[in-house]
Coordinates of C-alpha atoms in Angstrom, one line a residue:
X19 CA 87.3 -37.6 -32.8
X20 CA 90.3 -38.9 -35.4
X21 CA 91.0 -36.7 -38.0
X22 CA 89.1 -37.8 -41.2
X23 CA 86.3 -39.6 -39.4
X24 CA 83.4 -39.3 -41.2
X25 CA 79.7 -40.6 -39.5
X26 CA 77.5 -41.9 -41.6
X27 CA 74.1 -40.1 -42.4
X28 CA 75.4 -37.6 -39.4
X29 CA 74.3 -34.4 -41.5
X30 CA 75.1 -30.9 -42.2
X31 CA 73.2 -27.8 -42.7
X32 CA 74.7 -24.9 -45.5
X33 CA 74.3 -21.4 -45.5
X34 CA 74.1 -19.6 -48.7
X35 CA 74.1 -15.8 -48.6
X36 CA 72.8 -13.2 -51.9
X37 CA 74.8 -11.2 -53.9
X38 CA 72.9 -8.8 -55.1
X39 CA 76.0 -7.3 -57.7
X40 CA 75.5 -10.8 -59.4
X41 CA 72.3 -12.1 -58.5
X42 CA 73.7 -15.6 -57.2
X43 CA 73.6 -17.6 -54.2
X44 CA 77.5 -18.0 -52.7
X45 CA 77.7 -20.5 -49.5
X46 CA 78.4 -18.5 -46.5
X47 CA 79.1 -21.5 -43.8
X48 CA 78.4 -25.0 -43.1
X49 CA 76.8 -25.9 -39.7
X50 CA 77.7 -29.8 -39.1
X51 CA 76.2 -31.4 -35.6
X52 CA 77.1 -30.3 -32.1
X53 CA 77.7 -33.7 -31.3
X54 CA 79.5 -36.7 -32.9
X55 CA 77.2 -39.7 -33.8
X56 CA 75.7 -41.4 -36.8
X57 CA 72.6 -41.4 -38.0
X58 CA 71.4 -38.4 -36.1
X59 CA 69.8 -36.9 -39.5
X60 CA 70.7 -33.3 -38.4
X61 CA 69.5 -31.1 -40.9
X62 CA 66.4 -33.1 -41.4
X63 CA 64.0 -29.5 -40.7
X64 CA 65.0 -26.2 -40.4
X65 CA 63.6 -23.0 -40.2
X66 CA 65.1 -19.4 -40.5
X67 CA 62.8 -16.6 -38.1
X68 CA 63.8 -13.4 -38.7
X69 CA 61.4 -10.8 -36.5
X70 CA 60.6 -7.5 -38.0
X71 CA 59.3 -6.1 -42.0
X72 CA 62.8 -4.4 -42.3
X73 CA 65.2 -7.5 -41.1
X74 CA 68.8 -7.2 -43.0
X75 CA 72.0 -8.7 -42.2
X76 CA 73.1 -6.7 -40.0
X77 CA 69.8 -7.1 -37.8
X78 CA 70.8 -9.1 -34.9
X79 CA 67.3 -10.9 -33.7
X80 CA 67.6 -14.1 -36.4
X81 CA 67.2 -17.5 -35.1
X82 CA 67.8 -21.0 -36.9
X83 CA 66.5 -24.0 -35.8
X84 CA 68.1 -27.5 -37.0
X85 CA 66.4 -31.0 -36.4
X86 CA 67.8 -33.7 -35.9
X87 CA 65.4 -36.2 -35.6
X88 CA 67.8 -39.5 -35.6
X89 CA 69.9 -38.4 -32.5
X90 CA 70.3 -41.5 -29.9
X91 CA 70.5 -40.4 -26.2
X92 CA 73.0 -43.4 -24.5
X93 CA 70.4 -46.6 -25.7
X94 CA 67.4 -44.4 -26.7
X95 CA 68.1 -45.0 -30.5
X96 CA 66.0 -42.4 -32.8
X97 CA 65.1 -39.7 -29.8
X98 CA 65.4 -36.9 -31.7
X99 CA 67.0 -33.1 -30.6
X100 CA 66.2 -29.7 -31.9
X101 CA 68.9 -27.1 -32.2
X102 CA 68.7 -23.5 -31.5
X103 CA 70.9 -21.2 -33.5
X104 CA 71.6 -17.3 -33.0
X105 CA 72.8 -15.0 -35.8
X106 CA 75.7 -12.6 -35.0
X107 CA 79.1 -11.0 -35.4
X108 CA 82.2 -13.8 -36.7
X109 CA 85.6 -14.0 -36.3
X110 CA 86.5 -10.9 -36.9
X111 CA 84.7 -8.9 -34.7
X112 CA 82.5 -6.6 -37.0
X113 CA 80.9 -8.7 -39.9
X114 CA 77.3 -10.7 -39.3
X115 CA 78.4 -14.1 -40.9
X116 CA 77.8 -16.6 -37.8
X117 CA 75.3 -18.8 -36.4
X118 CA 76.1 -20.0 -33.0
X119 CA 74.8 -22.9 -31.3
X120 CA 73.1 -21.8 -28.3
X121 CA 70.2 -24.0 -26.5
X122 CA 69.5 -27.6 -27.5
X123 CA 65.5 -28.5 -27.1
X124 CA 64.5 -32.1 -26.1
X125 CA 60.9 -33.4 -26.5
X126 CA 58.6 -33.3 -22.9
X127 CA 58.8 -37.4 -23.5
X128 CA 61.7 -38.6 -25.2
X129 CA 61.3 -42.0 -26.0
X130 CA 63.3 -44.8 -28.6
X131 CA 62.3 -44.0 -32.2
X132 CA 60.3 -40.9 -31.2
X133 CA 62.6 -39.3 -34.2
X134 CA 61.5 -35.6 -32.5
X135 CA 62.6 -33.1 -34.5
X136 CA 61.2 -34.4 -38.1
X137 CA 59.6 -30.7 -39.0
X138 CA 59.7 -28.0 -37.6
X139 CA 57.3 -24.5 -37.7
X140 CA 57.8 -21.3 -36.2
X141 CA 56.7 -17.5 -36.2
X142 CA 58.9 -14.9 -37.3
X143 CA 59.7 -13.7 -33.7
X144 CA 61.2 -17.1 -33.2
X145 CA 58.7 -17.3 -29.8
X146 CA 56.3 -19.7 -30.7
X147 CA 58.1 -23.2 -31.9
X148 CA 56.0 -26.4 -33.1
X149 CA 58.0 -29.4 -33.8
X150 CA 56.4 -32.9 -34.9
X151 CA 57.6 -36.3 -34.0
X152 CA 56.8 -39.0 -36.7
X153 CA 57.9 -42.5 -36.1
X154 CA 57.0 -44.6 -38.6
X155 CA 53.8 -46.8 -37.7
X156 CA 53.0 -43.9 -35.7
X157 CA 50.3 -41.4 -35.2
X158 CA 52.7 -38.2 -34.2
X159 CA 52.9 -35.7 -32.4
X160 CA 53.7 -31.8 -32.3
X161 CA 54.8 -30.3 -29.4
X162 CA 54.1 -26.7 -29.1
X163 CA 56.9 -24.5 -26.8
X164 CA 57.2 -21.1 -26.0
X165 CA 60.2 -19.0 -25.8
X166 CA 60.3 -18.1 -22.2
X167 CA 63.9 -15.8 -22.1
X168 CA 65.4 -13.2 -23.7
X169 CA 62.5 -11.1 -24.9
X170 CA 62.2 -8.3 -22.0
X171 CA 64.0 -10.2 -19.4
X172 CA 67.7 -9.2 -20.8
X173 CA 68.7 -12.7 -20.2
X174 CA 71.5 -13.5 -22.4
X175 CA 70.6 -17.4 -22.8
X176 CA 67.4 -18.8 -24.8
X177 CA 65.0 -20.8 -23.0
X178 CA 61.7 -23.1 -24.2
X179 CA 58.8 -24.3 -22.0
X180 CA 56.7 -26.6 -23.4
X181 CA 53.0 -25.3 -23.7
X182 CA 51.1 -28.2 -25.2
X183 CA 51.0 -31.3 -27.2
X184 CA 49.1 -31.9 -30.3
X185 CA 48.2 -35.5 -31.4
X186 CA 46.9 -37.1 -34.1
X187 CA 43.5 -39.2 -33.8
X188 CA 41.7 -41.0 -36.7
X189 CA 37.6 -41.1 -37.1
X190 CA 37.2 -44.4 -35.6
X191 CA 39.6 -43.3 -32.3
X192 CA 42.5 -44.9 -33.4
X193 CA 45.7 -43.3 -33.0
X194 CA 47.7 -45.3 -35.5
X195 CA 49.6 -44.8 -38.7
X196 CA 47.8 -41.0 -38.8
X197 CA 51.1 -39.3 -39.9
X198 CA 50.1 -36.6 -38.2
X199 CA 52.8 -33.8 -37.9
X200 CA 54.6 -35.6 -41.1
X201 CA 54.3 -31.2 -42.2
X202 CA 53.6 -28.0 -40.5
X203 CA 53.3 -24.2 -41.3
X204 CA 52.7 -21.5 -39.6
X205 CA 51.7 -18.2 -40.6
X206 CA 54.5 -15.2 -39.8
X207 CA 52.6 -14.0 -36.2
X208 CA 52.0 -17.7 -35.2
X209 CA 48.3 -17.4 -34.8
X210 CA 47.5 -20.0 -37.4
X211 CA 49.0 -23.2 -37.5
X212 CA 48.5 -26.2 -40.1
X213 CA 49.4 -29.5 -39.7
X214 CA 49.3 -32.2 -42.5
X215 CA 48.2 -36.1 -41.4
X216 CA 48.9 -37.9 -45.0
X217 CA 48.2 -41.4 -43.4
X218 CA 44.6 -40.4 -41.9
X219 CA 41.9 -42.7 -42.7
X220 CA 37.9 -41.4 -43.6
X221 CA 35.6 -43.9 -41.7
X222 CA 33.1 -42.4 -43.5
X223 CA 34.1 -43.7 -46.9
X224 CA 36.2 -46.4 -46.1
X225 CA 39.4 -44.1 -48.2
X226 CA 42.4 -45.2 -46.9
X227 CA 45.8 -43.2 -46.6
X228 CA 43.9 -40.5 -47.5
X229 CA 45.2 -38.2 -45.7
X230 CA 43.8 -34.9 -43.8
X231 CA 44.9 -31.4 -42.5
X232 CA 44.3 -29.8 -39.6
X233 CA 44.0 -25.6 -38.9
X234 CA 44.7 -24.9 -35.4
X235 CA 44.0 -21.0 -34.2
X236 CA 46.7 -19.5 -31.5
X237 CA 44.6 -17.9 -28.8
X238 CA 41.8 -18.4 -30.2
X239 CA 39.7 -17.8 -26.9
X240 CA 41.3 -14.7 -26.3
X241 CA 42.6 -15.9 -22.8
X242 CA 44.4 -19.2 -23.4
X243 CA 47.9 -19.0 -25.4
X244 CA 47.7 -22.5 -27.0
X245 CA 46.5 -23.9 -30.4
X246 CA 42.7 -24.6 -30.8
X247 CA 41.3 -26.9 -34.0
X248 CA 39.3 -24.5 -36.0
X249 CA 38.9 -26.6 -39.0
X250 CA 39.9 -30.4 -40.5
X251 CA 40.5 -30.2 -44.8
X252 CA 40.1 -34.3 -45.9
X253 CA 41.3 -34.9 -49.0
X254 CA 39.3 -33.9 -52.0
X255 CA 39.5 -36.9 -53.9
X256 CA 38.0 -40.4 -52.6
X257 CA 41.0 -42.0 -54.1
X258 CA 43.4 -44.8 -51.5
X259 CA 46.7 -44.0 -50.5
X260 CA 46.5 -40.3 -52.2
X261 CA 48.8 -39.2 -49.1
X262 CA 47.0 -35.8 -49.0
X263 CA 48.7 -32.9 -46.2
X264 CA 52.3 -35.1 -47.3
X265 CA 53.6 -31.2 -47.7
X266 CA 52.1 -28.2 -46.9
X267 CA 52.9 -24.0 -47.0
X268 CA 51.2 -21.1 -45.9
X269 CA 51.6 -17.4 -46.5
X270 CA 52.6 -14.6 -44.3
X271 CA 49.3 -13.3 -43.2
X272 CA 48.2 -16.9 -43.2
X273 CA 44.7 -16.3 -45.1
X274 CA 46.2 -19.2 -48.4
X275 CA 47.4 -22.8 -47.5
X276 CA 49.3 -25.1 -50.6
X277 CA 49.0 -28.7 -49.8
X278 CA 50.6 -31.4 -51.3
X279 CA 49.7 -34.9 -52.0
X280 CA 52.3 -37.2 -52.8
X281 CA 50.8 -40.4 -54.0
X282 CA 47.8 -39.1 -56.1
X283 CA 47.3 -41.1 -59.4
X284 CA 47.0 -38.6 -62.1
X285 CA 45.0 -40.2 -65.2
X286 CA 45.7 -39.1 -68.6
X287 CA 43.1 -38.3 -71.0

């Protein structure tokens, strides 16, 4: 790489730390891309898992996980990568002020434009990963992977298995345009799971771009460790192109889901 080259749209991802003696936000680091391409959108999703109620700075089990949903891979323009990140000790040797790169996560079927690696959801045990992939014209996708090293095993490097796909089907059995996986959040134990699907269609009422969300239970059957549907929320408006499930959030315990809807018209009295 020449000094000063600069790719376009390439990304970066900051780190801000507190300080509590005067209540501010300072940046800490910048994370910028493992590899050196344009248009790799790396920093697209995120998400911080930090495992345990009493987790400070100095608590070693945090991982980060950075999208990057643009990557290419050789001619496969748009695949999409997901980067695994592990807190720990810097430079010199005693303070907790590094991430380091350490696993890079693939989708189970890369593919041009798959953009894998547009959001991404995870507990706090940073065990149970979901990450969508949203191309546009596309139903999506979210791929559900389970951390398979480095719990009990003493293993020193991360691994992810992938333990099931979710996709995104409209009423009348079409796949298209859904959005589904466009958002995701999941509760801090990973049993529930919601996913937001702002381009879904009701064939019921002819309401287009609607938009729907979908609450997936982990386990539910007590024997299986992937992600049942328990319940679909449609929008509660009959209004076109409302985009409802566009962004979504859910609380620790995961009994209180926010959902936004980006394109609602708002009338003024």
């Amino acid at each position: 790489k020449t000094k000063g080259t600069r790719f376009d749209d390439s990304g970066l991802v900051k780190i801000y730390l507190w300080n509590p003696s005067n209540n501010l936000y300072s940046v800490l680091s910048t994370i910028t891309p493992p590899t050196d391409s344009a248009s790799q959108n790396f920093g697209f999703s995120h998400k911080i898992c930090e495992p345990g109620l009493n987790s400070v700075r100095t608590t070693p089990a945090k991982y980060l996980f950075v999208g990057a949903p643009g990557l290419a891979d050789g001619d496969q323009t748009e695949e999409g990568r997901v980067y695994m990140y592990e807190w720990g000790i810097g430079a010199d040797g005693s303070t907790y002020d590094s991430w380091t790169q350490n696993l890079t996560i693939s989708s189970n079927e890369p593919a041009t434009g798959k953009r894998f690696g547009h959001a991404i959801a995870a507990n706090d045990n940073g065990d149970i990963l979901a990450v969508s992939s949203l191309a546009p014209g596309n139903a999506g996708k979210v791929e559900i992977f389970i951390r398979t090293s480095q719990g009990n095993d003493g293993s020193t490097q991360n691994s992810f298995a992938l333990a099931q796909t979710l996709t995104g089907v409209s009423s009348d059995g079409s796949s298209l345009n859904t959005a589904f996986g466009e958002s995701i959040a999941m509760s801090k134990d990973g049993t529930t799971l919601i996913i937001g699907a702002p381009g879904v269609d009701d064939g019921s009422t002819g309401q287009i771009d609607g938009g729907a969300v979908y609450y997936y239970k982990w386990n539910a059957d007590g024997s299986t460790n992937t992600y049942t549907l328990q319940q679909t929320i449609k929008a509660p408006e009959t209004q076109n192109n409302m985009k409802f499930g566009t962004t979504i959030d859910i609380n620790q315990s995961g009994n209180r889901v926010v959902i936004g809807s980006e394109r609602f018209a708002t009338f003024r009295e």
